[in-house]
N, CA and C of each residue as an Amber inpcrd file, in Angstrom:
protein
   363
 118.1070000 111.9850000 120.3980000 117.8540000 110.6000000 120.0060000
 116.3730000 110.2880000 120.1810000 116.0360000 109.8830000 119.2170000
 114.6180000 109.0890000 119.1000000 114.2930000 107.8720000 118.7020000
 113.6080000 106.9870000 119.5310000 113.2450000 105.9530000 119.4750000
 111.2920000 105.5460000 119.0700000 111.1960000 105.3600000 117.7870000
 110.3330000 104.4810000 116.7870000 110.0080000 103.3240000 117.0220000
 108.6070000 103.0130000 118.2410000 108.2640000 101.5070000 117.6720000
 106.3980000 101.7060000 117.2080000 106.0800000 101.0400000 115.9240000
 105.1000000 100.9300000 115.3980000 104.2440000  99.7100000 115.6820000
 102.9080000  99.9620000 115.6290000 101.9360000  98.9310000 115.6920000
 100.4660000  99.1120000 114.6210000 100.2110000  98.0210000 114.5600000
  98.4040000  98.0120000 114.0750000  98.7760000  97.6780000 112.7660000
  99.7920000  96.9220000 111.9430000  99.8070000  96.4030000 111.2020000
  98.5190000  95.3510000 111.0240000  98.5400000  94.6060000 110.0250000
  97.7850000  93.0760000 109.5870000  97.6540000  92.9710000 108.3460000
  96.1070000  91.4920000 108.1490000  96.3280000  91.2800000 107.3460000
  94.3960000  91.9680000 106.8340000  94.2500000  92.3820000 105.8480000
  93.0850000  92.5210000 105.7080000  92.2230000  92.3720000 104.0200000
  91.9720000  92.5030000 104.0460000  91.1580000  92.1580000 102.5140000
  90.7440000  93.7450000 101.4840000  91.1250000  93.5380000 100.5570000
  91.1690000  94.6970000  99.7330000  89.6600000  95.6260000  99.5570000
  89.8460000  96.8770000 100.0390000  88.9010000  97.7170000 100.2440000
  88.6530000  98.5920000 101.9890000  89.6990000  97.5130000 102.6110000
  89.4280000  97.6260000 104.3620000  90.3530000  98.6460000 104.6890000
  90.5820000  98.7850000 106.0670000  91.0950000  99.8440000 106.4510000
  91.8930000  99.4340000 107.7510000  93.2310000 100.0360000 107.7630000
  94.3700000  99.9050000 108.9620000  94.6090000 101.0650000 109.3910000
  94.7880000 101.0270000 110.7680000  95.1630000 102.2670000 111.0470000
  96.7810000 101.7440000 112.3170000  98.0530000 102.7930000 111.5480000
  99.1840000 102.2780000 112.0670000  99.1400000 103.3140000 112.9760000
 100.2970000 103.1530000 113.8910000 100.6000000 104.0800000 115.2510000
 101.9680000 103.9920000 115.3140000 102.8430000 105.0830000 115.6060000
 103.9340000 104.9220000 115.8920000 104.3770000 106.1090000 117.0990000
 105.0000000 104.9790000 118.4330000 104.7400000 105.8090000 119.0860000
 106.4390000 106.0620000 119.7030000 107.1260000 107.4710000 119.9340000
 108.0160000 107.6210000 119.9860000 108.1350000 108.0300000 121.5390000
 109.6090000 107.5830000 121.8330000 110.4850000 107.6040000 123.4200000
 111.0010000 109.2630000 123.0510000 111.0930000 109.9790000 123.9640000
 111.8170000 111.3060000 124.3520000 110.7850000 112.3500000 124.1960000
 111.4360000 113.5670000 125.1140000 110.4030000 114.2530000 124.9910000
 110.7400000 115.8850000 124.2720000 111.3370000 115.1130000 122.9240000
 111.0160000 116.2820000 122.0260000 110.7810000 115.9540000 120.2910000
 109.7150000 114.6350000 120.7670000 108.8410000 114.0760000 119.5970000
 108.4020000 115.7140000 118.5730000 107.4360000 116.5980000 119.4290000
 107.2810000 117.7450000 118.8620000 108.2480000 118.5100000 118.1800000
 109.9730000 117.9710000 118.1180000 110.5170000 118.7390000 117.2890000
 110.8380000 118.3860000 115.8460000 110.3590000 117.4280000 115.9630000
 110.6320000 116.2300000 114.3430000 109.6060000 116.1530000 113.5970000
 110.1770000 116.2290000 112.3520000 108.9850000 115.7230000 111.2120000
 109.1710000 114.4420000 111.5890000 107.8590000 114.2930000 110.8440000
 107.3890000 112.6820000 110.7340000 107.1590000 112.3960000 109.4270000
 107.4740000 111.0820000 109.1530000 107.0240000 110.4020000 108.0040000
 106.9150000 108.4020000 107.7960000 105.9230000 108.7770000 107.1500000
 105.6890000 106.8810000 107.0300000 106.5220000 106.2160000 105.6610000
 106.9590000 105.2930000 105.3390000 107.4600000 104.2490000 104.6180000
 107.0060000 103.1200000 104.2120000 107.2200000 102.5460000 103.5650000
 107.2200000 101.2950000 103.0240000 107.9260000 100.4020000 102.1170000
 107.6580000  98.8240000 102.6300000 108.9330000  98.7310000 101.2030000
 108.2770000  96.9130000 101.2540000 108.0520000  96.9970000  99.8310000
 107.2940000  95.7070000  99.4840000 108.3320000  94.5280000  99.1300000
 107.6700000  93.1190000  98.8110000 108.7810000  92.4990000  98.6330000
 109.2250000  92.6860000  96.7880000 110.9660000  92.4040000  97.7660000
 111.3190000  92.9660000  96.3900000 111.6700000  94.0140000  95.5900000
 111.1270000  94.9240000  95.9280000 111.0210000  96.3680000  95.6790000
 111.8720000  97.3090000  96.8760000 112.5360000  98.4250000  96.0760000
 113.2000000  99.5620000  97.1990000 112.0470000 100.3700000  98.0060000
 112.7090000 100.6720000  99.2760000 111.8980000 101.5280000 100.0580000
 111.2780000 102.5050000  99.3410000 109.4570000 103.1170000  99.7890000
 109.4550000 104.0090000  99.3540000 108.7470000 105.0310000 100.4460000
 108.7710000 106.3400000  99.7320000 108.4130000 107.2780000 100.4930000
 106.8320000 106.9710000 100.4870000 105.4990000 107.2670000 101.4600000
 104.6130000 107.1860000 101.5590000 103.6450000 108.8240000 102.1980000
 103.8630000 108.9700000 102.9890000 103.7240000 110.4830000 103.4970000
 104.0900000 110.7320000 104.7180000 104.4980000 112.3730000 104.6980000
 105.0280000 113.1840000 105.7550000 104.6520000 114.5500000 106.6070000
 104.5880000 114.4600000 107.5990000 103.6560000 115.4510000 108.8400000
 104.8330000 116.3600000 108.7280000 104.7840000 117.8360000 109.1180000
 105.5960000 118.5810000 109.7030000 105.3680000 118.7410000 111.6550000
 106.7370000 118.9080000 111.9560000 106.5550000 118.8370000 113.7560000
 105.1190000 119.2630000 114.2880000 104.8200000 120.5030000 114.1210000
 103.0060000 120.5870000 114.4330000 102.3810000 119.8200000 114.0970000
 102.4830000 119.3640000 113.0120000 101.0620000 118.6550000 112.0030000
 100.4560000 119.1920000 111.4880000 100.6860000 120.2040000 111.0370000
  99.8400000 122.0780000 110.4350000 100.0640000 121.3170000 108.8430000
 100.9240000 120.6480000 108.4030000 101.3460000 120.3740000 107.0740000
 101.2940000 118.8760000 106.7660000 101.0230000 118.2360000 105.5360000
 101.2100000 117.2270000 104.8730000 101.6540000 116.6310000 103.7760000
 101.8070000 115.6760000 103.5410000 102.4250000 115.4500000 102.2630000
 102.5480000 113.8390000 101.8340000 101.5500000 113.4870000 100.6510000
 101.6900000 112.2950000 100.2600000 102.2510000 111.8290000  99.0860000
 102.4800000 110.6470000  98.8210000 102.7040000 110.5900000  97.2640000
 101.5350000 109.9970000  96.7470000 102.2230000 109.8100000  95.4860000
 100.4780000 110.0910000  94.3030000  99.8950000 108.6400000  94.9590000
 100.6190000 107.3260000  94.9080000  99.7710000 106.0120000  95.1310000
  98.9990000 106.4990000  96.2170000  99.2740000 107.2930000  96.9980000
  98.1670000 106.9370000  98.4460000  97.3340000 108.2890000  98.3800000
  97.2380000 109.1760000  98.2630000  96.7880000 109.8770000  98.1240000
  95.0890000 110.0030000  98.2360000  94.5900000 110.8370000  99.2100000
  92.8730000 110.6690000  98.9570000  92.7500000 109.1910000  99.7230000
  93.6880000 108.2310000  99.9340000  93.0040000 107.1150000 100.7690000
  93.6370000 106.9130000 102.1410000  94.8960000 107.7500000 102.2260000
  96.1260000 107.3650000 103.7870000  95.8090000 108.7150000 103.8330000
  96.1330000 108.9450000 105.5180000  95.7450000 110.4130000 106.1430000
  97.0780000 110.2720000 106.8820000  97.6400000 111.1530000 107.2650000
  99.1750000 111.1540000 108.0690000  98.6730000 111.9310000 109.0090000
  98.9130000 111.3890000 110.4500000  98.4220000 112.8280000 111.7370000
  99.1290000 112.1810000 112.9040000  99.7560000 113.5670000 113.8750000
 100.1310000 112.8530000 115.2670000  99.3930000 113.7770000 115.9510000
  99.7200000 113.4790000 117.2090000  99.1570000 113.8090000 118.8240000
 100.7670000 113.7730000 119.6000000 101.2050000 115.1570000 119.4230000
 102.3550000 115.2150000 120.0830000 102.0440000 115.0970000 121.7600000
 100.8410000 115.4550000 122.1260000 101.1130000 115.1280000 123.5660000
 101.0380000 113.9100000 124.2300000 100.8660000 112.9610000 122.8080000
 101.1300000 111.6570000 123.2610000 102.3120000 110.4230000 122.8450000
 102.7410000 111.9350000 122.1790000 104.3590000 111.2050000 121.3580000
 104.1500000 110.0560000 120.3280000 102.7200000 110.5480000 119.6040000
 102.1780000 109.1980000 118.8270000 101.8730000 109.9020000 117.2210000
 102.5850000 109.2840000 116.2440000 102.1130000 109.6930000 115.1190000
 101.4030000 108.0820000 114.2290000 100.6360000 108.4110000 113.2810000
  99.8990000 107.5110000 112.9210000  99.2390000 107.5780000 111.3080000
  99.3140000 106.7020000 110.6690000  98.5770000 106.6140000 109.3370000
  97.7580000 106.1920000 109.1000000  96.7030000 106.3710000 108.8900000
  94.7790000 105.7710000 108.6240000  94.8550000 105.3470000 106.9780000
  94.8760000 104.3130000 106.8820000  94.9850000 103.9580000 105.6680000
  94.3960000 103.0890000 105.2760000  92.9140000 103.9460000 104.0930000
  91.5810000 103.4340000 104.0690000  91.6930000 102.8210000 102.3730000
  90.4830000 101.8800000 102.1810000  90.4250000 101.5040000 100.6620000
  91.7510000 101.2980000 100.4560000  92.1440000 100.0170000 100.7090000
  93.1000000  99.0160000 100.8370000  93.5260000  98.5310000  99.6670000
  94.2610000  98.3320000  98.5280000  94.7330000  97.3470000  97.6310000
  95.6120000  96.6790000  97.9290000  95.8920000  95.5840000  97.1870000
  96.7690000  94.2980000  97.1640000  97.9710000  95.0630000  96.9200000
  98.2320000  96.1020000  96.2400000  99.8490000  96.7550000  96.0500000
 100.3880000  97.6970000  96.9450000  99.0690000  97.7840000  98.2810000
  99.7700000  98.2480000  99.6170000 100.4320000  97.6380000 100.4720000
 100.2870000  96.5560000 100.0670000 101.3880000  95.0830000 100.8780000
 102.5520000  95.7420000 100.6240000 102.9530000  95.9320000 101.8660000
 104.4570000  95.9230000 102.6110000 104.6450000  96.2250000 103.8550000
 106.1510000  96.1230000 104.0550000 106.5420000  96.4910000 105.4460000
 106.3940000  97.6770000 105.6860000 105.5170000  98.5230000 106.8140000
 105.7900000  99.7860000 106.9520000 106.3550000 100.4500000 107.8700000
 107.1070000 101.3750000 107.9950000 107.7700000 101.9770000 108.7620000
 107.7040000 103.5020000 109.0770000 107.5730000 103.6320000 110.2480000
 107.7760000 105.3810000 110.5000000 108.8160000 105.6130000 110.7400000
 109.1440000 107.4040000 110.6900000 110.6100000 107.5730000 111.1870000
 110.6770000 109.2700000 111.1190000 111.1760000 109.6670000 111.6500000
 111.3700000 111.1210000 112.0900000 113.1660000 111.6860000 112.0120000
 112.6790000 112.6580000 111.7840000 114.1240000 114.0750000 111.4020000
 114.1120000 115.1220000 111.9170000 115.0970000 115.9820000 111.9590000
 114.9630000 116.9850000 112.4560000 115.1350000 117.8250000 110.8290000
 115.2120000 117.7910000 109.7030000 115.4210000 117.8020000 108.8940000
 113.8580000 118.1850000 107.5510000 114.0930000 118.9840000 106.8460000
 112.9570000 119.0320000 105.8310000 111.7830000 118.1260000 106.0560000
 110.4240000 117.6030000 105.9540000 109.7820000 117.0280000 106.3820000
 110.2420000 116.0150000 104.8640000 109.7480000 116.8680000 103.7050000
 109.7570000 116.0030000 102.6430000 111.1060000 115.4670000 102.0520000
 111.8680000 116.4240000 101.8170000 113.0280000 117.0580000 101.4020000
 114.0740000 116.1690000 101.5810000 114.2380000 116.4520000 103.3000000
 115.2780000 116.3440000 103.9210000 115.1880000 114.6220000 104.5690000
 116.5240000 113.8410000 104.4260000 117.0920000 112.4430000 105.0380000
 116.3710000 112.4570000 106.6530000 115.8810000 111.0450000 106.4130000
 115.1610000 110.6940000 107.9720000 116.2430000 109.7300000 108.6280000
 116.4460000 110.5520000 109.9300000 117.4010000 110.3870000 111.0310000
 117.0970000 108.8400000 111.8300000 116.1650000 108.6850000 111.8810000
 115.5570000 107.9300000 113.2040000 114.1730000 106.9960000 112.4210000
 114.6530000 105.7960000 112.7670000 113.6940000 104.6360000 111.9470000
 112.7190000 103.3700000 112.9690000 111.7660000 103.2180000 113.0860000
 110.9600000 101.7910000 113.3160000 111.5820000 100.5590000 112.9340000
 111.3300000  99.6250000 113.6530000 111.4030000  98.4020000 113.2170000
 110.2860000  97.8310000 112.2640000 109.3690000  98.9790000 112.0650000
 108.0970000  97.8720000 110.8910000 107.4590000  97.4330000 111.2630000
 106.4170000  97.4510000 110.6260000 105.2420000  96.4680000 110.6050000
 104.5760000  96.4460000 109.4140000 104.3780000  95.0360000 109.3460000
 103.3580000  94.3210000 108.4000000 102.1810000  95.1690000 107.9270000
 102.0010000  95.2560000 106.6970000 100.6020000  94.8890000 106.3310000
 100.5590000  94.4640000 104.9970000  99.4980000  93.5130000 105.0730000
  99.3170000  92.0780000 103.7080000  97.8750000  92.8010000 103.3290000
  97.7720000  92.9310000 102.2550000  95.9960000  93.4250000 101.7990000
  95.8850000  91.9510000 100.5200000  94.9090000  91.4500000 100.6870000
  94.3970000  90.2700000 100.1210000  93.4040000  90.5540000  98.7020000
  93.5090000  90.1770000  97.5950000  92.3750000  90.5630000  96.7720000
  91.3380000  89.4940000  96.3090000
């Protein structure tokens, strides 16, 4: 069992930069992929990008690509998304969440409660 709570949401102005954190309870964070989410209003969840348990691997989709970086620090049970050059259609709720399962592939087990971020244009 793993427990997901995220921070460093806001609100910021288009072009800026957030950097989220999600930092997980138990101590076999290192055996789970990771991956970030989102889901705007209105719109179904979507996939955003995904770490493999090391972090040796990545994987984004095309919207973010070249501007969100996906990376953890397993010895601090913290994974995190840097997510630079901001648009107004990155507004949503975001969420991390981890599997024991395919990083990309495979259904995520274990979910965040979210956090905000509003980008302003």
């Amino acid at each position: 069992q793993v427990q997901l709570v995220e921070s460093g949401g806001g609100a910021v102005q288009a072009g800026g930069s957030l950097r989220l954190s999600c930092v997980a309870s138990g101590r076999t964070f290192s055996k789970y992929a990771m991956g970030w989410f989102r889901r705007a209003p209105g719109k179904e969840r979507e996939f955003v990008a995904a770490i493999t348990p090391s972090g040796g691997t990545s994987y984004y989709s095309d919207s973010v690509k070249g501007r969100f970086t996906i990376s953890r620090v397993n010895d601090k049970n913290t994974g995190y998304l840097q997510m630079n050059s901001l648009k107004p259609e990155d507004t949503a709720v975001y969420y991390c969440a981890a599997t024991y399962n395919h990083y990309v592939t495979g259904s995520y087990d274990y979910w965040g409660q979210g956090t905000q971020v509003t980008v302003s244009s």
